mmCIF file of C-alpha atoms in Angstrom:
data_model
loop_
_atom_site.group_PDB
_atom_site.id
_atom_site.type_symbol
_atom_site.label_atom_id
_atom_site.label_comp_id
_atom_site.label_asym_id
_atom_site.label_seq_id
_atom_site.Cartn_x
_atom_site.Cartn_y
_atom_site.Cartn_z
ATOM 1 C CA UNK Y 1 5.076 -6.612 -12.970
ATOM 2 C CA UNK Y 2 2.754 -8.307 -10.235
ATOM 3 C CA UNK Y 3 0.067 -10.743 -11.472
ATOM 4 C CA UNK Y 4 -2.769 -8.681 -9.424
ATOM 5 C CA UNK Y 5 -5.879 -8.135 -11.309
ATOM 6 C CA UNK Y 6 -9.345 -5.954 -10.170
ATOM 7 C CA UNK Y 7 -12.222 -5.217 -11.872
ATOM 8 C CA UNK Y 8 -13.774 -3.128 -12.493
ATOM 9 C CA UNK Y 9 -11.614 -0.169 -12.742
ATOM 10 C CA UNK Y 10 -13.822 2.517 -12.457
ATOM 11 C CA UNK Y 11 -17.602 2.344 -11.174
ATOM 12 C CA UNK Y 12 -20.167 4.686 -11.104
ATOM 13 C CA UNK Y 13 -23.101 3.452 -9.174
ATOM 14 C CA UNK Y 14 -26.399 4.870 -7.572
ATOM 15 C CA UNK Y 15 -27.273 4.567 -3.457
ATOM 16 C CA UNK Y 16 -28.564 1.278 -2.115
ATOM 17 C CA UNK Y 17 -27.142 -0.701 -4.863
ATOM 18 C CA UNK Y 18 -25.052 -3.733 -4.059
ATOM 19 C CA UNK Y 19 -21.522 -4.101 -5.637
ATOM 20 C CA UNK Y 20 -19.052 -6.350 -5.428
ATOM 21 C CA UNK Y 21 -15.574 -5.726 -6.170
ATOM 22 C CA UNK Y 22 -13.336 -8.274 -7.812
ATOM 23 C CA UNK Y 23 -9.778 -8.714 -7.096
ATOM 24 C CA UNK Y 24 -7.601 -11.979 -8.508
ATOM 25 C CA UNK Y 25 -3.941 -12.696 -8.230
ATOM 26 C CA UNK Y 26 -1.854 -15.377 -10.084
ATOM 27 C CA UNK Y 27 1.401 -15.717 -7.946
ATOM 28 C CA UNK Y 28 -0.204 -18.465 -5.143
ATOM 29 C CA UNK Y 29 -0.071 -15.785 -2.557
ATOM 30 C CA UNK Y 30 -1.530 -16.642 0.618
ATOM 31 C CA UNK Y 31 -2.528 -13.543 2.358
ATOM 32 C CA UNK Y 32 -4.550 -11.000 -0.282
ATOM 33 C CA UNK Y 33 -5.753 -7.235 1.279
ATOM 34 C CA UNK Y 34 -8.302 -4.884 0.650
ATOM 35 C CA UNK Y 35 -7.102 -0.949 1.215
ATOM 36 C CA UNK Y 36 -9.037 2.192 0.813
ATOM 37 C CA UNK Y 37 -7.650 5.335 -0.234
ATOM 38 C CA UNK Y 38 -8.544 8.841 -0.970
ATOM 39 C CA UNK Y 39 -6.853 10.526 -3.915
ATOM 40 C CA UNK Y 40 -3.149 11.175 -2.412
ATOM 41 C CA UNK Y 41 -3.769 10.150 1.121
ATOM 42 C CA UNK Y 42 -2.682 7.058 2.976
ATOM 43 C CA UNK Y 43 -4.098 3.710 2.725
ATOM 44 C CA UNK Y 44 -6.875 2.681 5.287
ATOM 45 C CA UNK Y 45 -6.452 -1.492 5.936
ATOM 46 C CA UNK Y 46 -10.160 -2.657 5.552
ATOM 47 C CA UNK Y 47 -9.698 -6.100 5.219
ATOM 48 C CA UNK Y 48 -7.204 -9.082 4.982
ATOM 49 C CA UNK Y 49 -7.055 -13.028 4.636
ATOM 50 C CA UNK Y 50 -4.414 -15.894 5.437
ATOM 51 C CA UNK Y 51 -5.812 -18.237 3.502
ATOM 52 C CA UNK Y 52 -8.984 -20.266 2.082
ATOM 53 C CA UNK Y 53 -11.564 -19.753 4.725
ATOM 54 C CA UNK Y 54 -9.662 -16.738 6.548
ATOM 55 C CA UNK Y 55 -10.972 -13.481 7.038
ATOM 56 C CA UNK Y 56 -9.954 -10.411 9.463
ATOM 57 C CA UNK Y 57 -11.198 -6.880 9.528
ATOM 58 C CA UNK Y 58 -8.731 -3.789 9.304
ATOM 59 C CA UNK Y 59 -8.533 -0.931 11.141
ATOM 60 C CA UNK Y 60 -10.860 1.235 9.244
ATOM 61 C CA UNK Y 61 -14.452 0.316 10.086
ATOM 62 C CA UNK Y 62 -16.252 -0.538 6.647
ATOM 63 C CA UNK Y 63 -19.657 -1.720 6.051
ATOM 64 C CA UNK Y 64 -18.340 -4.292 3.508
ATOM 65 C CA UNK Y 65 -17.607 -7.842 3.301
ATOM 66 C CA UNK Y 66 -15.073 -10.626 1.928
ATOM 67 C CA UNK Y 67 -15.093 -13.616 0.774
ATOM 68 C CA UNK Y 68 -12.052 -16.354 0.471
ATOM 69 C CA UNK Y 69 -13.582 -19.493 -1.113
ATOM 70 C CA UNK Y 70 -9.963 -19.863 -3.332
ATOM 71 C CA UNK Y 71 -6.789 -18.561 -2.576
ATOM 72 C CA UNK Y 72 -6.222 -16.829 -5.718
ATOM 73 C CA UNK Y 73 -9.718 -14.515 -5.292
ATOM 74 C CA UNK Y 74 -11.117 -11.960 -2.637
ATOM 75 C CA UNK Y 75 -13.643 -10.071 -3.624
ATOM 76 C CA UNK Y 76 -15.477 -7.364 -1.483
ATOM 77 C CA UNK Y 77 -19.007 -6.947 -1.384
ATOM 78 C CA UNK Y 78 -21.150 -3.571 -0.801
ATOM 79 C CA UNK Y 79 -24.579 -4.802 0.527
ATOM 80 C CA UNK Y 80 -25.861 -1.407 0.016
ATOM 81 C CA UNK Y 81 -23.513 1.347 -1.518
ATOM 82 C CA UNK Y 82 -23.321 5.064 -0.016
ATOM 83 C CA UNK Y 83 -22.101 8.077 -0.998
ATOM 84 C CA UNK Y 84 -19.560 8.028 1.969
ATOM 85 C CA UNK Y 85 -17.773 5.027 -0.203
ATOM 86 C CA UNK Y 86 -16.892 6.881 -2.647
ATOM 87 C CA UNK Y 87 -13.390 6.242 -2.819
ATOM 88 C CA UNK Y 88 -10.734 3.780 -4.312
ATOM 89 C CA UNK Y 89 -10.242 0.163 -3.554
ATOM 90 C CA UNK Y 90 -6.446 -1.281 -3.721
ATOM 91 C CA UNK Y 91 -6.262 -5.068 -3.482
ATOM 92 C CA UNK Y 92 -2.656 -6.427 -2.430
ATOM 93 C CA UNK Y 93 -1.465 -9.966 -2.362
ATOM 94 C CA UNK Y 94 1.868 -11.077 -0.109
ATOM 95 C CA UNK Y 95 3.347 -14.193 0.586
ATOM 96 C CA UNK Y 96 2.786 -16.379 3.314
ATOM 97 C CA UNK Y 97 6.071 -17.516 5.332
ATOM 98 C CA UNK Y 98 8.066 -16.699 8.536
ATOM 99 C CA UNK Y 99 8.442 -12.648 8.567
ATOM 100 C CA UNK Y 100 7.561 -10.145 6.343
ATOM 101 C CA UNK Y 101 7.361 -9.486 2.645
ATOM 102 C CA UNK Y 102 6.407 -7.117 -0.097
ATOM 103 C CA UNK Y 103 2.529 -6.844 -0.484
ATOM 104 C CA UNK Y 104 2.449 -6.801 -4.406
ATOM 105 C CA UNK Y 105 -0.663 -4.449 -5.413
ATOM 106 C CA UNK Y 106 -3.650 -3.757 -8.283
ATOM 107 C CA UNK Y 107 -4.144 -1.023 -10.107
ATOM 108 C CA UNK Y 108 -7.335 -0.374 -8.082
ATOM 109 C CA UNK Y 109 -11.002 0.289 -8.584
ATOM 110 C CA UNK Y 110 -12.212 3.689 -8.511
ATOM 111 C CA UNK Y 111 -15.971 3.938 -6.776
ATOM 112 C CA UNK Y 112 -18.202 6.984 -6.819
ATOM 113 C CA UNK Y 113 -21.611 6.606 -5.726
ATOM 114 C CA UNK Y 114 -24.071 9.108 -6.864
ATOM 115 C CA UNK R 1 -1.150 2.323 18.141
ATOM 116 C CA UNK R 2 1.290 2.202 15.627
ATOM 117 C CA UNK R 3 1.688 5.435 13.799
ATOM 118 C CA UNK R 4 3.876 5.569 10.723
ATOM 119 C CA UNK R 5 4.006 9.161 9.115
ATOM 120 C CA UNK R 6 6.081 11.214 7.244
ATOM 121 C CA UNK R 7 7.256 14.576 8.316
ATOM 122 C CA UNK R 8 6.697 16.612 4.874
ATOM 123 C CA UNK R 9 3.317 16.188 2.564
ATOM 124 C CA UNK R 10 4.983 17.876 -0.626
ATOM 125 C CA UNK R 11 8.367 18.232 -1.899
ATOM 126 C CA UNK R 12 9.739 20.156 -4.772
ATOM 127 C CA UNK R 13 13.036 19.379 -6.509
ATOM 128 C CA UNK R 14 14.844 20.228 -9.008
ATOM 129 C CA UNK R 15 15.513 17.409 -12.386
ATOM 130 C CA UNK R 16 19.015 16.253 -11.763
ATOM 131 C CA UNK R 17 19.156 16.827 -7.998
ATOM 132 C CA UNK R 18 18.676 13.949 -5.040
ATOM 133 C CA UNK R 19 15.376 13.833 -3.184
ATOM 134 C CA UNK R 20 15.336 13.012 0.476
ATOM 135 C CA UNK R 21 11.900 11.711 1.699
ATOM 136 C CA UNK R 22 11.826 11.013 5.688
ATOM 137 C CA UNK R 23 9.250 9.177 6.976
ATOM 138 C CA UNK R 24 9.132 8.306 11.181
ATOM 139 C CA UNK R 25 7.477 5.474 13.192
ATOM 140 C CA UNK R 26 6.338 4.965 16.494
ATOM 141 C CA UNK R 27 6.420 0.959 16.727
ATOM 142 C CA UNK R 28 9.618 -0.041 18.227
ATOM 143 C CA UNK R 29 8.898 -3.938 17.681
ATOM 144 C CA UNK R 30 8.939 -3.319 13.625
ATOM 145 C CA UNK R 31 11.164 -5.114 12.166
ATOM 146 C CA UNK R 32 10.145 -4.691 8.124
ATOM 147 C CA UNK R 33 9.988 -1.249 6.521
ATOM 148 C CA UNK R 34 9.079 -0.908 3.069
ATOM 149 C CA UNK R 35 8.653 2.109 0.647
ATOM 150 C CA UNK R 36 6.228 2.232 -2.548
ATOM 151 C CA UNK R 37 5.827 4.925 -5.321
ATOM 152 C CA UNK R 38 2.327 5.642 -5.976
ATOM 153 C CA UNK R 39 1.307 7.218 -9.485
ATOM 154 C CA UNK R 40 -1.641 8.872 -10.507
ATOM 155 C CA UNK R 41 -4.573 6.601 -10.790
ATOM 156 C CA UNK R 42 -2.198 3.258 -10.299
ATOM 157 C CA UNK R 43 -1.903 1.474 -7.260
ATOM 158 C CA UNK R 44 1.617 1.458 -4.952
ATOM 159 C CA UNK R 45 4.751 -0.041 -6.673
ATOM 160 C CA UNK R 46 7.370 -1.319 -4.474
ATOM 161 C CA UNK R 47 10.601 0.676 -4.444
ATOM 162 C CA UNK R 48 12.606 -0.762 -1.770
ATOM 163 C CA UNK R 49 12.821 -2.455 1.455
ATOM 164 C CA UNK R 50 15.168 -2.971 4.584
ATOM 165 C CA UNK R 51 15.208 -5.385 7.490
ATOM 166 C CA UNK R 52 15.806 -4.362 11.482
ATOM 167 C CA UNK R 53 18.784 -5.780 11.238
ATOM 168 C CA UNK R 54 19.951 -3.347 8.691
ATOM 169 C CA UNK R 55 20.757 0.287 8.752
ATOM 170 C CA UNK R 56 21.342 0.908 4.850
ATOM 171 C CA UNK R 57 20.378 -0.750 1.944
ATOM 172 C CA UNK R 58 20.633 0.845 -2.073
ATOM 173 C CA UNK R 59 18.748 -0.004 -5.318
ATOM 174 C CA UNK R 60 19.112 1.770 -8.683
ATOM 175 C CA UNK R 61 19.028 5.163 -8.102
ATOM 176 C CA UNK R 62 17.570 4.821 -4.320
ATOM 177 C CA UNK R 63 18.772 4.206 -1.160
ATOM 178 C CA UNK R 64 16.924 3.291 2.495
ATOM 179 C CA UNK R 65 18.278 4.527 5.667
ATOM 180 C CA UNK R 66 17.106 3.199 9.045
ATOM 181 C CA UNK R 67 17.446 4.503 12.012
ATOM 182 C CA UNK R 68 16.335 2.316 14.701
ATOM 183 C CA UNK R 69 17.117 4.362 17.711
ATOM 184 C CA UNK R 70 14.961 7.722 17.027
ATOM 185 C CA UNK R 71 12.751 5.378 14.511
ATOM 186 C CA UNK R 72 13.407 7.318 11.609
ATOM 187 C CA UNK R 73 13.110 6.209 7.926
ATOM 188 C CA UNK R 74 14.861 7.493 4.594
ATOM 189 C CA UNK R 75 14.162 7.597 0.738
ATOM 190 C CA UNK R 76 17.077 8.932 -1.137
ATOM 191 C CA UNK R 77 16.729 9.144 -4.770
ATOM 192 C CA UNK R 78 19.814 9.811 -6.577
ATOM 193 C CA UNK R 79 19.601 12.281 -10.000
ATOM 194 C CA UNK R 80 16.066 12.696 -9.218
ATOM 195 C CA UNK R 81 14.192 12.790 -12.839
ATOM 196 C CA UNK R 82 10.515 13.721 -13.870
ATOM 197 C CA UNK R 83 9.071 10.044 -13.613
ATOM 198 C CA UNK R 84 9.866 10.562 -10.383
ATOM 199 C CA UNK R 85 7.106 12.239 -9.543
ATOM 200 C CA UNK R 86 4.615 11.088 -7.896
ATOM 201 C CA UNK R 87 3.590 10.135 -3.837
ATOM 202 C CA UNK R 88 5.886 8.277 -1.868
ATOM 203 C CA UNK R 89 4.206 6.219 1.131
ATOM 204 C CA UNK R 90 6.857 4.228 3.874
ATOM 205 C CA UNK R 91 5.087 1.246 5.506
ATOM 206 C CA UNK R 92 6.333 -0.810 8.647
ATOM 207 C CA UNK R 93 5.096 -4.417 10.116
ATOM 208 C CA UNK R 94 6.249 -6.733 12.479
ATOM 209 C CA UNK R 95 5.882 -10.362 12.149
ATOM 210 C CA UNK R 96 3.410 -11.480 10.457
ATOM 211 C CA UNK R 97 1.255 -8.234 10.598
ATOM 212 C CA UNK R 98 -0.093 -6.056 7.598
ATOM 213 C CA UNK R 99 1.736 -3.264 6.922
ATOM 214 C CA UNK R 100 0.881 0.168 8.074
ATOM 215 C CA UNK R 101 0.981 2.651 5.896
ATOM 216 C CA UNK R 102 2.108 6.664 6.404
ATOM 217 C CA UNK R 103 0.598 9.862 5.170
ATOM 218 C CA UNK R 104 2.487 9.440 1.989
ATOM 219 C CA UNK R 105 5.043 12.739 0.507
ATOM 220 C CA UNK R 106 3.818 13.994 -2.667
ATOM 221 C CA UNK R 107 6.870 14.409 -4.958
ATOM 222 C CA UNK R 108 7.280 17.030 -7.722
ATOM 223 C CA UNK R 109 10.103 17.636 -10.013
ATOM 224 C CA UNK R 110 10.758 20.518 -11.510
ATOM 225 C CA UNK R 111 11.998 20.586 -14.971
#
């Protein structure tokens, strides 16, 4: 069972509010990613961080931010929700290291904007 | 770009009977390939994974074949049962890159 935590898990939330989605992980993992996904579909890479201080966008285009003050949080910030981010958020956490490893994921946050 | 995708979006099997899941890429410098079950309202849970320098690897009940030279990637699930069910994405990276994810297969078995 992977030590990946988000909150909240579901959030209902009017246009032009600001939200910001938390997502924690316990196993020292350097590099921690922020996914968004349609019911079924494939994940959309919107964001990902190397380390304290590290921040890349994905390939989807998002108007949110992140934040990487301590390696074991990354949370994403909506300046001004939409209805168009209605969707769910999957936070992942890998290990940093010479090739490639398993990115260990949350159980998500579901966002509908009314 | 890199495009990772599977060829079917649903698949129907029988309880008791092996699913094949088939999943192709178009990034010949991948060198990782994972594959995650996905359940309703839960977020991916690894299954398996294979190195490029590997054609076959097996798990409990699963198996990954790799086929480096058309780019083609495998799920077999052996005595498929109704936990089963559920959607099935393949993923691929090089280096130190994120993974890209396919389409995902949904998965159904029939009782």
């Amino acid at each position: 069972e992977a030590d990946i935590y988000q909150t909240p898990r579901y959030l209902v939330i009017g246009t032009g509010k600001k939200i910001t989605l938390e997502c924690s992980q316990t196993m020292g993992h350097d590099k921690m990613y922020w996914y968004q996904q349609d019911p079924g579909m494939e994940l959309h890479l919107i964001h990902y961080s190397y380390g304290v201080n590290s921040t890349e966008k994905g390939d989807l285009s998002s108007e949110s931010t992140v934040s990487r003050i301590r390696t074991e949080h990354f949370p994403l910030t909506l300046e001004s929700a939409r209805p168009s981010h209605t969707s769910q958020y999957l936070c992942a956490s890998s290990e940093l290291g010479q090739g490639s490893y398993e990115q260990y994921f949350g159980p998500g946050t579901r966002l509908t904007v009314t | 770009g890199e495009n990772v995708g599977l060829h079917l979006p649903t698949l129907s099997v029988q309880e008791g009977d092996n699913s094949i899941i088939n999943c192709a890429y178009s990034n010949s410098a991948s060198d990782y390939f994972i594959w995650y079950k996905q359940e309703s309202g839960k977020g991916p849970q690894f299954i398996i994974d294979i190195r490029s320098n590997m054609d076959k690897r097996q798990g409990q009940r699963v198996t990954v074949l790799l086929n480096k030279t058309v780019k083609h990637l495998s799920l077999q699930i052996a005595a498929t049962q109704p936990g089963d069910s559920a959607v099935y994405f393949c993923a691929e990276n090089s280096g130190n890159t994120p993974l890209v994810f396919g389409k995902g297969t949904r998965l159904s078995v029939i009782a």
